[in-house]
Coordinates of C-alpha atoms in Angstrom, one line a residue:
X1 CA 169.7 210.7 95.8
X2 CA 166.1 210.2 94.6
X3 CA 163.3 211.5 96.8
X4 CA 159.7 210.4 96.4
X5 CA 156.6 210.5 98.5
X6 CA 154.7 207.3 99.1
X7 CA 151.0 207.7 99.9
X8 CA 149.5 205.5 102.6
X9 CA 146.3 203.5 102.7
X10 CA 143.7 204.5 105.3
X11 CA 144.5 201.5 107.6
X12 CA 148.2 202.6 107.8
X13 CA 147.2 206.2 108.4
X14 CA 144.9 205.1 111.3
X15 CA 147.6 202.9 112.8
X16 CA 150.2 205.7 112.7
X17 CA 147.6 208.1 114.1
X18 CA 147.5 205.7 117.1
X19 CA 151.3 205.6 117.2
X20 CA 151.3 201.9 116.3
X21 CA 154.1 201.5 113.7
X22 CA 153.9 197.7 113.8
X23 CA 150.2 197.7 112.8
X24 CA 151.0 200.4 110.1
X25 CA 153.7 198.2 108.7
X26 CA 151.2 195.3 108.3
X27 CA 148.8 197.7 106.5
X28 CA 151.2 198.9 103.8
X29 CA 154.3 197.9 101.8
X30 CA 155.7 201.4 102.2
X31 CA 158.8 201.3 104.4
X32 CA 158.2 203.0 107.8
X33 CA 160.6 204.2 110.4
X34 CA 159.8 204.1 114.1
X35 CA 160.0 208.0 114.2
X36 CA 156.9 208.3 112.0
X37 CA 154.8 206.8 114.8
X38 CA 156.6 208.2 117.8
X39 CA 157.2 211.8 117.0
X40 CA 154.3 213.8 118.5
X41 CA 154.1 216.2 115.5
X42 CA 154.0 213.2 113.0
X43 CA 151.3 211.5 115.0
X44 CA 149.2 214.7 115.1
X45 CA 149.5 215.0 111.4
X46 CA 148.5 211.3 110.8
X47 CA 145.5 211.9 113.0
X48 CA 144.3 214.8 110.9
X49 CA 145.0 213.0 107.6
X50 CA 143.3 209.7 108.7
X51 CA 140.1 211.7 109.4
X52 CA 140.4 213.5 106.0
X53 CA 140.9 210.4 104.0
X54 CA 138.0 208.6 105.9
X55 CA 135.7 211.5 105.1
X56 CA 136.9 211.9 101.5
X57 CA 138.9 209.1 99.9
X58 CA 140.0 211.4 97.1
X59 CA 142.2 213.2 99.6
X60 CA 144.4 210.0 99.9
X61 CA 146.3 210.9 96.8
X62 CA 147.2 214.3 98.0
X63 CA 147.7 214.4 101.8
X64 CA 150.8 213.6 103.8
X65 CA 152.8 210.5 102.9
X66 CA 156.2 209.1 103.7
X67 CA 159.3 210.7 102.2
X68 CA 161.6 208.1 100.8
X69 CA 165.2 208.9 99.9
X70 CA 166.5 206.0 97.7
X71 CA 163.8 203.9 99.3
X72 CA 164.6 204.7 102.9
X73 CA 161.9 206.5 105.0
X74 CA 163.3 209.9 106.0
X75 CA 160.3 212.0 106.8
X76 CA 156.7 212.9 106.0
X77 CA 155.4 215.4 103.5
X78 CA 152.5 216.2 101.2
X79 CA 149.7 218.6 100.7
X80 CA 147.2 219.7 103.3
X81 CA 144.4 218.7 101.0
X82 CA 143.5 218.1 97.4
X83 CA 143.5 221.1 95.1
X84 CA 141.0 223.7 96.3
X85 CA 138.4 225.5 94.2
X86 CA 140.8 228.5 94.3
X87 CA 143.3 226.2 92.4
X88 CA 145.6 226.1 95.4
X89 CA 147.7 223.5 97.3
X90 CA 149.4 224.0 100.6
X91 CA 152.6 222.1 101.3
X92 CA 153.7 220.5 104.5
X93 CA 156.9 218.6 105.2
X94 CA 159.0 217.3 108.1
X95 CA 162.3 215.5 107.9
X96 CA 163.4 213.0 110.6
X97 CA 166.1 214.7 112.8
X98 CA 168.4 211.7 112.1
X99 CA 168.3 212.6 108.4
X100 CA 168.5 216.4 108.5
X101 CA 171.3 218.5 107.0
X102 CA 171.5 216.4 103.8
X103 CA 169.3 218.5 101.5
X104 CA 166.3 216.2 101.9
X105 CA 163.8 219.0 102.8
X106 CA 164.9 220.9 99.6
X107 CA 164.5 217.8 97.5
X108 CA 161.1 217.0 99.1
X109 CA 159.8 220.5 98.4
X110 CA 161.1 220.3 94.8
X111 CA 159.2 217.0 94.4
X112 CA 156.0 218.6 95.8
X113 CA 156.4 221.7 93.5
X114 CA 157.0 219.5 90.5
X115 CA 153.8 217.6 91.2
X116 CA 151.9 220.9 91.6
X117 CA 153.2 222.2 88.4
X118 CA 152.2 219.0 86.6
X119 CA 148.6 219.4 87.9
X120 CA 146.5 221.5 85.5
X121 CA 144.0 222.3 88.3
X122 CA 146.7 224.1 90.4
X123 CA 147.9 227.7 89.9
X124 CA 149.5 228.4 93.3
X125 CA 151.2 226.7 96.2
X126 CA 151.1 228.0 99.7
X127 CA 153.5 227.4 102.6
X128 CA 152.9 228.5 106.2
X129 CA 156.0 228.8 108.3
X130 CA 156.6 229.8 111.9
X131 CA 158.9 232.8 112.2
X132 CA 161.2 230.8 114.5
X133 CA 161.8 228.2 111.8
X134 CA 164.7 229.9 110.0
X135 CA 165.6 226.8 108.1
X136 CA 162.2 226.4 106.5
X137 CA 161.9 230.2 106.0
X138 CA 165.1 230.0 104.0
X139 CA 163.9 227.0 102.1
X140 CA 160.7 228.4 100.9
X141 CA 162.1 231.8 100.0
X142 CA 165.0 230.2 98.1
X143 CA 162.4 228.1 96.2
X144 CA 160.8 231.4 95.0
X145 CA 157.9 231.7 97.5
X146 CA 156.9 235.3 98.4
X147 CA 155.4 236.2 101.8
X148 CA 151.8 237.4 101.4
X149 CA 150.6 237.6 105.0
X150 CA 150.5 236.1 108.4
X151 CA 148.1 233.9 110.2
X152 CA 147.6 232.3 113.6
X153 CA 147.5 228.5 113.6
X154 CA 145.7 227.0 116.5
X155 CA 148.5 224.4 117.0
X156 CA 151.6 226.3 115.9
X157 CA 150.8 229.9 116.7
X158 CA 152.0 232.8 114.4
X159 CA 152.9 231.7 110.9
X160 CA 154.2 233.7 107.9
X161 CA 152.2 232.7 104.8
X162 CA 154.0 232.4 101.5
X163 CA 152.8 231.6 98.0
X164 CA 154.3 230.6 94.7
X165 CA 152.7 230.8 91.3
X166 CA 153.1 227.4 89.6
X167 CA 150.9 228.0 86.5

């Protein structure tokens, strides 16, 4: 199984932010599942990313895209923003419930980490995970992330903050 992340053009991001998968399909050649435009968490992420890319087009290459497994859309993943001045990227990923339990989140995280390692401007990757999300907690710790603190996210509440040195 080959996992990749396909970035979306701004018109497709805007359409998904509106929950309009049909319009998003017209705006990109990236295969899209209905879940990407109907899941509340996905739509919320597309809304944030559409604003980011509209404000700074350089973000388009970094932010959330569509996870493709052998060309089939199975989730969304990417970085929260382009590399920061602190040489950091923060990962985010979500796999469609219909495709979970097949190692896709692990493969997606590995894809993101490979990209971070291949980027000279990046020294560390951050992952913020809710304490209730045992699957994701296991995933990041098994990938070598170490917990460095906690934070309160205005949408998700308490999160454990993990980081991984990739330089």
